[in-house]
JSON list of C-alpha atoms and ligand atoms in Angstrom, two decimals:
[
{"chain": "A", "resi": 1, "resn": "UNK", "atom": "CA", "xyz": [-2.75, -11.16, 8.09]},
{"chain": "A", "resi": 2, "resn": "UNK", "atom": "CA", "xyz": [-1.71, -8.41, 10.88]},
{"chain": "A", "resi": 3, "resn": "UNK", "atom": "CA", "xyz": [-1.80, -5.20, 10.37]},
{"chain": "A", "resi": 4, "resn": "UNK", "atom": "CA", "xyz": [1.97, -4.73, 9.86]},
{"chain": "A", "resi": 5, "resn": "UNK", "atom": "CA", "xyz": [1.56, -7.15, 7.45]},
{"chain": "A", "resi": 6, "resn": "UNK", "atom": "CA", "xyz": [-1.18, -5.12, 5.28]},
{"chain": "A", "resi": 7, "resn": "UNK", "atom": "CA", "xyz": [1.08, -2.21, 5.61]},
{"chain": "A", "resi": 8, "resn": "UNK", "atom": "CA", "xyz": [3.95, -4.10, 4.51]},
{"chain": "A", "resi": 9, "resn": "UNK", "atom": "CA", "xyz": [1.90, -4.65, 1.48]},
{"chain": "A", "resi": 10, "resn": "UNK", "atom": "CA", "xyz": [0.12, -1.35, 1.09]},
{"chain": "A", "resi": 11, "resn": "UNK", "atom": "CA", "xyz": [4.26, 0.48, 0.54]},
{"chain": "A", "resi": 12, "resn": "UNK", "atom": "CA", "xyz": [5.24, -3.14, -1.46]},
{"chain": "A", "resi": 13, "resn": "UNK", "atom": "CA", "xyz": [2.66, -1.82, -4.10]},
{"chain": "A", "resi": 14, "resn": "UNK", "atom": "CA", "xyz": [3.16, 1.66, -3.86]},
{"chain": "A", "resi": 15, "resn": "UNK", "atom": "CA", "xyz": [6.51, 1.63, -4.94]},
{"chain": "A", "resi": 16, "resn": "UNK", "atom": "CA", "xyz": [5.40, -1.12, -7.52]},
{"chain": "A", "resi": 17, "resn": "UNK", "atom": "CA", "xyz": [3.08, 1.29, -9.14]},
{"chain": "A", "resi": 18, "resn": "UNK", "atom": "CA", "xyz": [5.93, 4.65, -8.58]},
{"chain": "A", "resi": 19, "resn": "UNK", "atom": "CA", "xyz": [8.49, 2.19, -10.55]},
{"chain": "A", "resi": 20, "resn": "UNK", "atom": "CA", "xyz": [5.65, 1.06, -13.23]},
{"chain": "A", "resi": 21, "resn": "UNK", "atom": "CA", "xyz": [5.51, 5.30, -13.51]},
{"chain": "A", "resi": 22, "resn": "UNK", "atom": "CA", "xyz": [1.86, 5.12, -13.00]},
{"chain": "A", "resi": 23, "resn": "UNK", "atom": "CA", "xyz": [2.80, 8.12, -9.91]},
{"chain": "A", "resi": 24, "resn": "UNK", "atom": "CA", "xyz": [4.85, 11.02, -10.47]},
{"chain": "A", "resi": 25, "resn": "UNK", "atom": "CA", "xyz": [6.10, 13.05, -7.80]},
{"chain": "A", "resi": 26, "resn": "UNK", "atom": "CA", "xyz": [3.99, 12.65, -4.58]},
{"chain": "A", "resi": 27, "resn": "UNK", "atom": "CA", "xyz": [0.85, 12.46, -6.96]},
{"chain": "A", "resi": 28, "resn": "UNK", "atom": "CA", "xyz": [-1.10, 9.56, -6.30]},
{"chain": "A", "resi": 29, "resn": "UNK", "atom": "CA", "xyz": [-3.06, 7.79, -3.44]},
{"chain": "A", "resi": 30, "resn": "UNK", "atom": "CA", "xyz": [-3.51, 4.21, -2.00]},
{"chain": "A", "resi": 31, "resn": "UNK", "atom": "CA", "xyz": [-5.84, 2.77, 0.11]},
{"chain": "A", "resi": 32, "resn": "UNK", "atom": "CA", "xyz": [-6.45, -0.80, 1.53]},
{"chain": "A", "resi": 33, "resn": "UNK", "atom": "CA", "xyz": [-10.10, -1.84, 3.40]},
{"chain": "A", "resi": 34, "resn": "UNK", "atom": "CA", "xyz": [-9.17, -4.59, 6.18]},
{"chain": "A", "resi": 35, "resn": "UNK", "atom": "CA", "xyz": [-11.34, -7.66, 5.42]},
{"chain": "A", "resi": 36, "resn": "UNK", "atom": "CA", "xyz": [-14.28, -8.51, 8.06]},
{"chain": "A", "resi": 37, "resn": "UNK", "atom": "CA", "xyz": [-14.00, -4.54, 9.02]},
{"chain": "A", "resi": 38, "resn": "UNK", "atom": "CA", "xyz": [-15.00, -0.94, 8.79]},
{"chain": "A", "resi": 39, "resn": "UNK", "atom": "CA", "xyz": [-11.49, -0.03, 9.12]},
{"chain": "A", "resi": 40, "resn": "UNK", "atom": "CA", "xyz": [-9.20, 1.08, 5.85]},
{"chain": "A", "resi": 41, "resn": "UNK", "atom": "CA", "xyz": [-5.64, 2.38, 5.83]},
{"chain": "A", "resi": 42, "resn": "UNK", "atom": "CA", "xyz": [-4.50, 5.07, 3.38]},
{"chain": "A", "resi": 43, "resn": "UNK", "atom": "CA", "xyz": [-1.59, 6.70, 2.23]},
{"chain": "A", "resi": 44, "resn": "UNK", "atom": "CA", "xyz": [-1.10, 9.89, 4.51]},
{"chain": "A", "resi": 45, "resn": "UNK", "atom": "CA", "xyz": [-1.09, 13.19, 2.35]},
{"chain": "A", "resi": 46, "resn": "UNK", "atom": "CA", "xyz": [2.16, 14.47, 0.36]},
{"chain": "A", "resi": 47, "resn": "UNK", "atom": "CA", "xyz": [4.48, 11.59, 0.72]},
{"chain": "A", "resi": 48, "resn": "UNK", "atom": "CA", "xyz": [5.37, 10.11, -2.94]},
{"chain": "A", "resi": 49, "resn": "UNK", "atom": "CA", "xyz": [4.58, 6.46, -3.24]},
{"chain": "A", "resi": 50, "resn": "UNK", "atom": "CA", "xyz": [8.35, 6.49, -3.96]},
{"chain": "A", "resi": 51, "resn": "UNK", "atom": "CA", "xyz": [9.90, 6.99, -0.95]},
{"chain": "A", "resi": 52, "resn": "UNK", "atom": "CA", "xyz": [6.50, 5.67, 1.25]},
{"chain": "A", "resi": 53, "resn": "UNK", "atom": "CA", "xyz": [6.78, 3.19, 4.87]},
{"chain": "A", "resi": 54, "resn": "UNK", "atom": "CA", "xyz": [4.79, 2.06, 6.88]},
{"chain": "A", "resi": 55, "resn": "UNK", "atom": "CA", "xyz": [4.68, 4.98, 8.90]},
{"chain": "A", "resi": 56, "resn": "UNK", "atom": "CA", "xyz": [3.27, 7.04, 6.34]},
{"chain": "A", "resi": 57, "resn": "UNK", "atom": "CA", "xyz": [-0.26, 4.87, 6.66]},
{"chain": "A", "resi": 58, "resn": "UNK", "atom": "CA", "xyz": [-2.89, 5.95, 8.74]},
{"chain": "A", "resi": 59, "resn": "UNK", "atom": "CA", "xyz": [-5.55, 4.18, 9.63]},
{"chain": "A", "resi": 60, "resn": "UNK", "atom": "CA", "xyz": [-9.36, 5.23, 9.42]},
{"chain": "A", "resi": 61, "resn": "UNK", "atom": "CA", "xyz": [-13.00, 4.16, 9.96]},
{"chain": "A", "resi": 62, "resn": "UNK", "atom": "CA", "xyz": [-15.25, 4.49, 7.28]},
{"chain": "A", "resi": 63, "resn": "UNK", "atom": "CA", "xyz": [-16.65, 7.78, 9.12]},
{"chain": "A", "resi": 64, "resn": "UNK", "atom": "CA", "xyz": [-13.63, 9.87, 7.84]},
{"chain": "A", "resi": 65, "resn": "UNK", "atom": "CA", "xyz": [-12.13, 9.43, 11.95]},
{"chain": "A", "resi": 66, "resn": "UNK", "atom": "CA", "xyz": [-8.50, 8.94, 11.83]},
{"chain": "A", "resi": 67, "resn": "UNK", "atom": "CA", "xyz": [-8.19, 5.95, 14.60]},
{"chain": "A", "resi": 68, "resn": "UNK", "atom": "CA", "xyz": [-4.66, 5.09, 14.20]},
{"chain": "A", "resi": 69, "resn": "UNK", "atom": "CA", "xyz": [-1.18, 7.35, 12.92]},
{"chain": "A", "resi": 70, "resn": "UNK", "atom": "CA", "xyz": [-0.36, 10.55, 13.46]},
{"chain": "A", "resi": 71, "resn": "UNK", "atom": "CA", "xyz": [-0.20, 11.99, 9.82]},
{"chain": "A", "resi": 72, "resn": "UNK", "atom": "CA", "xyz": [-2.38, 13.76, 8.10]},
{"chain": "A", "resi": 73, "resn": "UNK", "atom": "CA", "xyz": [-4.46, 11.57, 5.47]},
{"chain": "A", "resi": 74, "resn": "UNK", "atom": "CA", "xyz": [-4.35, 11.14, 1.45]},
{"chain": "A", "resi": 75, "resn": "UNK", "atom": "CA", "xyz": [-6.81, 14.55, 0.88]},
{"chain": "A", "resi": 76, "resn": "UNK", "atom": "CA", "xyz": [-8.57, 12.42, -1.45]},
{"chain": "A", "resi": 77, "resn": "UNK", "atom": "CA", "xyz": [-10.27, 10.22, 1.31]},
{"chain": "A", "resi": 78, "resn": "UNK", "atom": "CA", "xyz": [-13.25, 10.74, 1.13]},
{"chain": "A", "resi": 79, "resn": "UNK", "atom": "CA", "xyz": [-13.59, 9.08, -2.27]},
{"chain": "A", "resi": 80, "resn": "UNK", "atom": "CA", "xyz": [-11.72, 6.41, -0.89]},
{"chain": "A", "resi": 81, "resn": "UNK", "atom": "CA", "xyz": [-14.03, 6.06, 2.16]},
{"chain": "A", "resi": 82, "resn": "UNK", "atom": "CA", "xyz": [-17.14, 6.38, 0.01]},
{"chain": "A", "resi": 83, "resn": "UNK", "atom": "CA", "xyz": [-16.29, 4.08, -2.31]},
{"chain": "A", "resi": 84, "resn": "UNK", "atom": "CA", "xyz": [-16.15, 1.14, 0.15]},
{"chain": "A", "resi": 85, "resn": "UNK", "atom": "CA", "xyz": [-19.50, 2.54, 2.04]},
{"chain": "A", "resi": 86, "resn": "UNK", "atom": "CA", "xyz": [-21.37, 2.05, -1.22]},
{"chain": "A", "resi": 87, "resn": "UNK", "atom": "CA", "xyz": [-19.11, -0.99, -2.93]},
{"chain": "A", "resi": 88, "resn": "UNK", "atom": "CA", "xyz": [-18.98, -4.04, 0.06]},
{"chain": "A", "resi": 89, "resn": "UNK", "atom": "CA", "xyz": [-16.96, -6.27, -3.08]},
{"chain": "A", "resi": 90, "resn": "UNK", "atom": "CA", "xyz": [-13.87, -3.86, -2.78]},
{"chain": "A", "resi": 91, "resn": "UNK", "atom": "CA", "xyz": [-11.06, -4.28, -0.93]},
{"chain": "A", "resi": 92, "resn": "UNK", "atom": "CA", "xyz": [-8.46, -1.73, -2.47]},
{"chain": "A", "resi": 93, "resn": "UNK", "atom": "CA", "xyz": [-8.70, 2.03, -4.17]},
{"chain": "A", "resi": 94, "resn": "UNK", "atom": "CA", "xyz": [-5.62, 3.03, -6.48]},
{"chain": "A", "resi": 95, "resn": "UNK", "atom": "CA", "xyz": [-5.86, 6.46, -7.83]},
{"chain": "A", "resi": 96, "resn": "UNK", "atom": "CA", "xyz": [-3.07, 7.29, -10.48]},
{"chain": "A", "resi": 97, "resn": "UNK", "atom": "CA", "xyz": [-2.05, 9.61, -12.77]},
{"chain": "A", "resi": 98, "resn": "UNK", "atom": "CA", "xyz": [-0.47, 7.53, -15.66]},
{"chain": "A", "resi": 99, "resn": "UNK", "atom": "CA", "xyz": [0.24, 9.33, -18.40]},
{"chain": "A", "resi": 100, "resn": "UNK", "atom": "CA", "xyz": [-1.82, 7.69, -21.47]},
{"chain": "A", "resi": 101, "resn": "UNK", "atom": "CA", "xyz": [-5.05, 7.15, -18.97]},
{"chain": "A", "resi": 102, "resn": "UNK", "atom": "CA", "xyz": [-4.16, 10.54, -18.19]},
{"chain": "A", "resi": 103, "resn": "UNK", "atom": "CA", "xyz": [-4.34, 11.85, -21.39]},
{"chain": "A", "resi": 104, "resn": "UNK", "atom": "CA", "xyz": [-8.28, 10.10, -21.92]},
{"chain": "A", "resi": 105, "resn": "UNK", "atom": "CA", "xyz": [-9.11, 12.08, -19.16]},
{"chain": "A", "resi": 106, "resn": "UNK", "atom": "CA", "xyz": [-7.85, 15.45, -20.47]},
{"chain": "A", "resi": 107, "resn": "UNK", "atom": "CA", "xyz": [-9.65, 14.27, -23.93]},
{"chain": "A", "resi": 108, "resn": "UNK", "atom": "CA", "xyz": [-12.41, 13.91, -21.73]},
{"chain": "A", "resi": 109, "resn": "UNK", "atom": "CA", "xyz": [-13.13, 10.66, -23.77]},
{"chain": "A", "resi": 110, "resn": "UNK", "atom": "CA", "xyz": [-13.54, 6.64, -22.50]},
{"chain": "A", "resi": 111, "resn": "UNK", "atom": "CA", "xyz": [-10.24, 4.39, -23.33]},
{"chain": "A", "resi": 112, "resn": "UNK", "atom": "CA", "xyz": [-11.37, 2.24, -26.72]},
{"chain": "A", "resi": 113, "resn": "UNK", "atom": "CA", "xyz": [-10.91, -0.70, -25.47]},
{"chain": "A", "resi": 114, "resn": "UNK", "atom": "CA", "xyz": [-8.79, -1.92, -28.36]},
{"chain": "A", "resi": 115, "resn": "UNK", "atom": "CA", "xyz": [-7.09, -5.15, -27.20]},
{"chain": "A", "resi": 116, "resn": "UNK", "atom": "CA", "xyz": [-8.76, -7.92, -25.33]},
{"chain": "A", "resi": 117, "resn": "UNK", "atom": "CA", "xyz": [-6.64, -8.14, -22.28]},
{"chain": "A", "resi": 118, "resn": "UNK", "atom": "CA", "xyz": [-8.64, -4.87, -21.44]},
{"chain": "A", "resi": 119, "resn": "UNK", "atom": "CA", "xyz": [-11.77, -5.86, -22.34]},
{"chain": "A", "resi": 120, "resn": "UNK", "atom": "CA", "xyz": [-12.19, -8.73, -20.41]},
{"chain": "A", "resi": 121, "resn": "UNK", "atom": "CA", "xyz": [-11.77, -6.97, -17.07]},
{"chain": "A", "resi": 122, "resn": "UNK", "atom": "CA", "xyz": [-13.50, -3.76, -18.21]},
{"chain": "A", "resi": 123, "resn": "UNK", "atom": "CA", "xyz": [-16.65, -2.96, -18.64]},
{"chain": "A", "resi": 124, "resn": "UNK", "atom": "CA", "xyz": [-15.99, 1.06, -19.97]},
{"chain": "A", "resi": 125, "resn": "UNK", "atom": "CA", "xyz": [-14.07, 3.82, -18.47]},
{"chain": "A", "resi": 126, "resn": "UNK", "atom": "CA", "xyz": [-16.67, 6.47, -17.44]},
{"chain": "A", "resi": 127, "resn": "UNK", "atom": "CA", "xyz": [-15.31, 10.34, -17.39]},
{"chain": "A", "resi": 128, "resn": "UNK", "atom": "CA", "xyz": [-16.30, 11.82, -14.49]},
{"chain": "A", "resi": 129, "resn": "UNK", "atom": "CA", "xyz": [-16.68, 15.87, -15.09]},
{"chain": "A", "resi": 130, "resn": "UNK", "atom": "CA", "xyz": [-13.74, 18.15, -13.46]},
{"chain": "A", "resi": 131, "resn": "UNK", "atom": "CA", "xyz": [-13.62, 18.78, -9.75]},
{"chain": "A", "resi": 132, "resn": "UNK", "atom": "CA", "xyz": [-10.66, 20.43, -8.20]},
{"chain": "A", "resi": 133, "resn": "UNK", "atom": "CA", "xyz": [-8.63, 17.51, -6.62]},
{"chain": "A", "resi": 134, "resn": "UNK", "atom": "CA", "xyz": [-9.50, 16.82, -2.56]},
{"chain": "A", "resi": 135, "resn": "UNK", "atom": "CA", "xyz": [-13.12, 18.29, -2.89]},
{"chain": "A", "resi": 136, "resn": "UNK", "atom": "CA", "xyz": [-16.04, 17.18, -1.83]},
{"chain": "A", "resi": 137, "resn": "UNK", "atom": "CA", "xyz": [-17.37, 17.57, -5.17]},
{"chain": "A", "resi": 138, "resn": "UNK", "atom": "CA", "xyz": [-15.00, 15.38, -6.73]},
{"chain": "A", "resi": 139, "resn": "UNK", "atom": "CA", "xyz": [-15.73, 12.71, -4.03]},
{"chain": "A", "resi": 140, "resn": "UNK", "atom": "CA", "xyz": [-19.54, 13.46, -4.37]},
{"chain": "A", "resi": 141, "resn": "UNK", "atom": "CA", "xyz": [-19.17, 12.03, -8.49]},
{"chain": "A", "resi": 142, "resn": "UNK", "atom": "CA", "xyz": [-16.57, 9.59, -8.43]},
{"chain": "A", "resi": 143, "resn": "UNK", "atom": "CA", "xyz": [-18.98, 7.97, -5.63]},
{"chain": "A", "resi": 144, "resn": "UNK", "atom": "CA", "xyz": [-21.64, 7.90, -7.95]},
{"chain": "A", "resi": 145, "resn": "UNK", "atom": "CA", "xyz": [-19.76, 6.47, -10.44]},
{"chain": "A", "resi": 146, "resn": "UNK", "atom": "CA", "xyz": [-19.08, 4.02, -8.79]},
{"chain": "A", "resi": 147, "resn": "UNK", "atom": "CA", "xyz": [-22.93, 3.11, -7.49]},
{"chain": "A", "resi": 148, "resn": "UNK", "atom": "CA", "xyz": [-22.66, 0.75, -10.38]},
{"chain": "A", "resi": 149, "resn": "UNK", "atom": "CA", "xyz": [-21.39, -2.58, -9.48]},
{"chain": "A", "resi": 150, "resn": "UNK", "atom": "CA", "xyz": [-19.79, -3.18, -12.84]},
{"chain": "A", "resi": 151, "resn": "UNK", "atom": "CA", "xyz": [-17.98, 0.01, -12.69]},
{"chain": "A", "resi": 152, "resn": "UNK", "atom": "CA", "xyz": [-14.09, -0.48, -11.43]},
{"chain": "A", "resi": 153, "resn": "UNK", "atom": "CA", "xyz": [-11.53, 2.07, -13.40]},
{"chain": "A", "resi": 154, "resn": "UNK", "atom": "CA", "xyz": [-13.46, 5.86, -14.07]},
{"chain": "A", "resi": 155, "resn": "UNK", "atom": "CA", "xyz": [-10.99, 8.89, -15.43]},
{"chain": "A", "resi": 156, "resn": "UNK", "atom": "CA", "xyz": [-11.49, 12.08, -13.50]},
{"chain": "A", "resi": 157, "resn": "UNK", "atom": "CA", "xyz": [-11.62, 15.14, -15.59]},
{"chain": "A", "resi": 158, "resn": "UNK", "atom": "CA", "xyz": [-7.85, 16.61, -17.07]},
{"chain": "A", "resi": 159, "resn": "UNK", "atom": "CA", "xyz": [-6.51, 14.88, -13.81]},
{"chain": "A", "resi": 160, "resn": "UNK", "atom": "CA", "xyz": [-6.07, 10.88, -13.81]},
{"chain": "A", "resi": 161, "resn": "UNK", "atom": "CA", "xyz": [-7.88, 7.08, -13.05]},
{"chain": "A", "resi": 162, "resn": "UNK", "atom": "CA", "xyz": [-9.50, 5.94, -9.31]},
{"chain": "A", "resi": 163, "resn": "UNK", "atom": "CA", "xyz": [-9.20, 2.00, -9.89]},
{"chain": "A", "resi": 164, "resn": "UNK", "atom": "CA", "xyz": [-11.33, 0.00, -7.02]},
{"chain": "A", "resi": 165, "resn": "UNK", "atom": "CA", "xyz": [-10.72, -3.74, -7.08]},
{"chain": "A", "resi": 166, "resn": "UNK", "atom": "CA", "xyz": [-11.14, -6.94, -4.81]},
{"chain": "A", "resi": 167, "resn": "UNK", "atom": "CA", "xyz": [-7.50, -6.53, -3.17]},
{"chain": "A", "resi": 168, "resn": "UNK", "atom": "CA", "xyz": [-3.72, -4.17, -3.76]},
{"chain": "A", "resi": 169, "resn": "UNK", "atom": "CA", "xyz": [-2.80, -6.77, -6.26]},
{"chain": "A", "resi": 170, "resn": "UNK", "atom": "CA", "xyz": [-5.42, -6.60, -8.53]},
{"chain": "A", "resi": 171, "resn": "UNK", "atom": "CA", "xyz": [-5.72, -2.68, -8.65]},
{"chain": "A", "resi": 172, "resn": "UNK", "atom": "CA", "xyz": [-2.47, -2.91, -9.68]},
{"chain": "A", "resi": 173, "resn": "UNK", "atom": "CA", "xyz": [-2.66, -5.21, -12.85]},
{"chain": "A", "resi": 174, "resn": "UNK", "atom": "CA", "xyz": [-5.46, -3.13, -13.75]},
{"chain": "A", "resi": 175, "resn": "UNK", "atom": "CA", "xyz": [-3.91, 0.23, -13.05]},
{"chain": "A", "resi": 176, "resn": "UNK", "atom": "CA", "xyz": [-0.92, -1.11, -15.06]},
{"chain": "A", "resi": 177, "resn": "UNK", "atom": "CA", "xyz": [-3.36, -2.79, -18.12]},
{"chain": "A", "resi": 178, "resn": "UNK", "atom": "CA", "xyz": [-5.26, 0.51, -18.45]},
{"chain": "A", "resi": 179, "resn": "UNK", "atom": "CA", "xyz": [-2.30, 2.42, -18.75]},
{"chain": "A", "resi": 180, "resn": "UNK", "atom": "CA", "xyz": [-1.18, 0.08, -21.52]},
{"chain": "A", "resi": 181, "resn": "UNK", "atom": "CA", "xyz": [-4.18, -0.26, -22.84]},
{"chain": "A", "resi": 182, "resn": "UNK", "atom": "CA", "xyz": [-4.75, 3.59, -23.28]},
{"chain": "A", "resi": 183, "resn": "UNK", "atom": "CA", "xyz": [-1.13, 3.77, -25.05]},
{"chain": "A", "resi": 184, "resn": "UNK", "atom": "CA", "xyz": [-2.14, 1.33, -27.65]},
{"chain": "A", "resi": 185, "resn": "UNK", "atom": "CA", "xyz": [-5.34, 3.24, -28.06]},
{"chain": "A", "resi": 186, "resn": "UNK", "atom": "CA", "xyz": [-3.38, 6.35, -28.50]},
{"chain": "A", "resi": 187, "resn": "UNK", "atom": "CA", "xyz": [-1.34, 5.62, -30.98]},
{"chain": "A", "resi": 188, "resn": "UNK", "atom": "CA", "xyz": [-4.15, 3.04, -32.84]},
{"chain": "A", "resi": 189, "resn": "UNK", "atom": "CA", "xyz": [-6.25, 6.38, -33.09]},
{"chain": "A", "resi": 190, "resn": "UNK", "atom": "CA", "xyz": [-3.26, 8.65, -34.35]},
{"chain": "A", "resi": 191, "resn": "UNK", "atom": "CA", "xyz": [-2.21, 5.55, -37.04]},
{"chain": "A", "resi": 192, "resn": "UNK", "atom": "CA", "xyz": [-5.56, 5.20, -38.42]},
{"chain": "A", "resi": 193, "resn": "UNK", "atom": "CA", "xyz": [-6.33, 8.68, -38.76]},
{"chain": "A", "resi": 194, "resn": "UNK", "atom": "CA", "xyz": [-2.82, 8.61, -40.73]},
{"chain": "A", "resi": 195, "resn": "UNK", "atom": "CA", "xyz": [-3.71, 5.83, -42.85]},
{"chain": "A", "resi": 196, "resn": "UNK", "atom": "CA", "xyz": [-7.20, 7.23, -43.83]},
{"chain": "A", "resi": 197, "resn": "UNK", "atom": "CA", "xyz": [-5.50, 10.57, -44.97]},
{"chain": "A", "resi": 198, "resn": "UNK", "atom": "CA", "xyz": [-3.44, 8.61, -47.56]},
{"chain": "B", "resi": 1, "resn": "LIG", "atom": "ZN1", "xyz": [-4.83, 13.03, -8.37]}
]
């Protein structure tokens, strides 16, 4: 594929995952790694996946150097970045702010993996403590988290889900399970606590 082409992919799933509602606003961030190199494109900063081209990628080497585009890049980077320095099997970094994942996160809890479509493509769904969003902190743990080679959805403190995955379509079926998968959780937990007070 060239490079237009992986762009034309990057914005296809973008606005997948804005119609899917897993992005509110300009929330959100996308990134791609370009097989066979050290070279990812991201989302640049403030543009909702929404309204997103392919001039709102810019290109980068796993340094943090912006090598090609002249926005500004996704302020969560460096997670991006450090997630493929330490993880050679991924290929793609979602990070979403679904509502029901969402809502795990704030809990500060794992999603139960209730139904099986969840379990067999993850392992658990780590919480990684709060970090303001676009730190270096917050890059610092969910890079960590993702040291283990099982790990590939982790919920970031009252704030959302960082999915890493082999490719864009895959980060989005499991950016779109979780999110499912944390709404039947939601309301299993509130229905059995119901039935138990009867
Ligand atoms: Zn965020």
């Amino acid at each position: 594929m060239s490079y237009e082409e992986y762009k034309k992919e990057i914005v296809e799933v973008a606005r997948k995952a804005y119609a899917r509602g897993l992005v509110p606003g300009s929330s959100g961030n996308i990134s791609m790694k370009m097989p066979d190199t050290d070279l990812v494109m991201i989302k640049a900063s403030g543009v909702p996946f929404r309204d997103m081209t392919e001039d709102d990628i810019v290109t980068m080497d796993l340094d943090g150097n912006v090598v090609e585009g002249s926005k500004k890049p996704s302020k969560e980077f460096r997670f991006h970045l450090g997630i493929y320095r330490v993880r050679a099997d991924v290929g793609a970094v979602l990070h979403v702010h679904s509502p029901f994942a969402t809502l795990y996160a704030v809990l500060g809890r794992p999603i139960p993996l209730v139904a099986v479509q969840a379990e067999a493509r993850v392992c658990s769904t780590p919480v990684v403590d709060f970090a303001p969003a676009g730190s270096e902190k917050l890059a610092e743990m969910v890079i960590n988290a993702y040291r283990d080679q099982k790990t590939n959805v982790i919920l970031l403190r009252n704030h959302g889900v960082v999915i890493a995955e082999k490719d864009l379509r895959e980060a989005l079926n499991l950016a779109e399970t979780i999110e499912d998968t944390a709404l039947i959780a939601a309301f299993y937990e509130i229905i059995s606590g119901l039935q138990k007070e009867k």
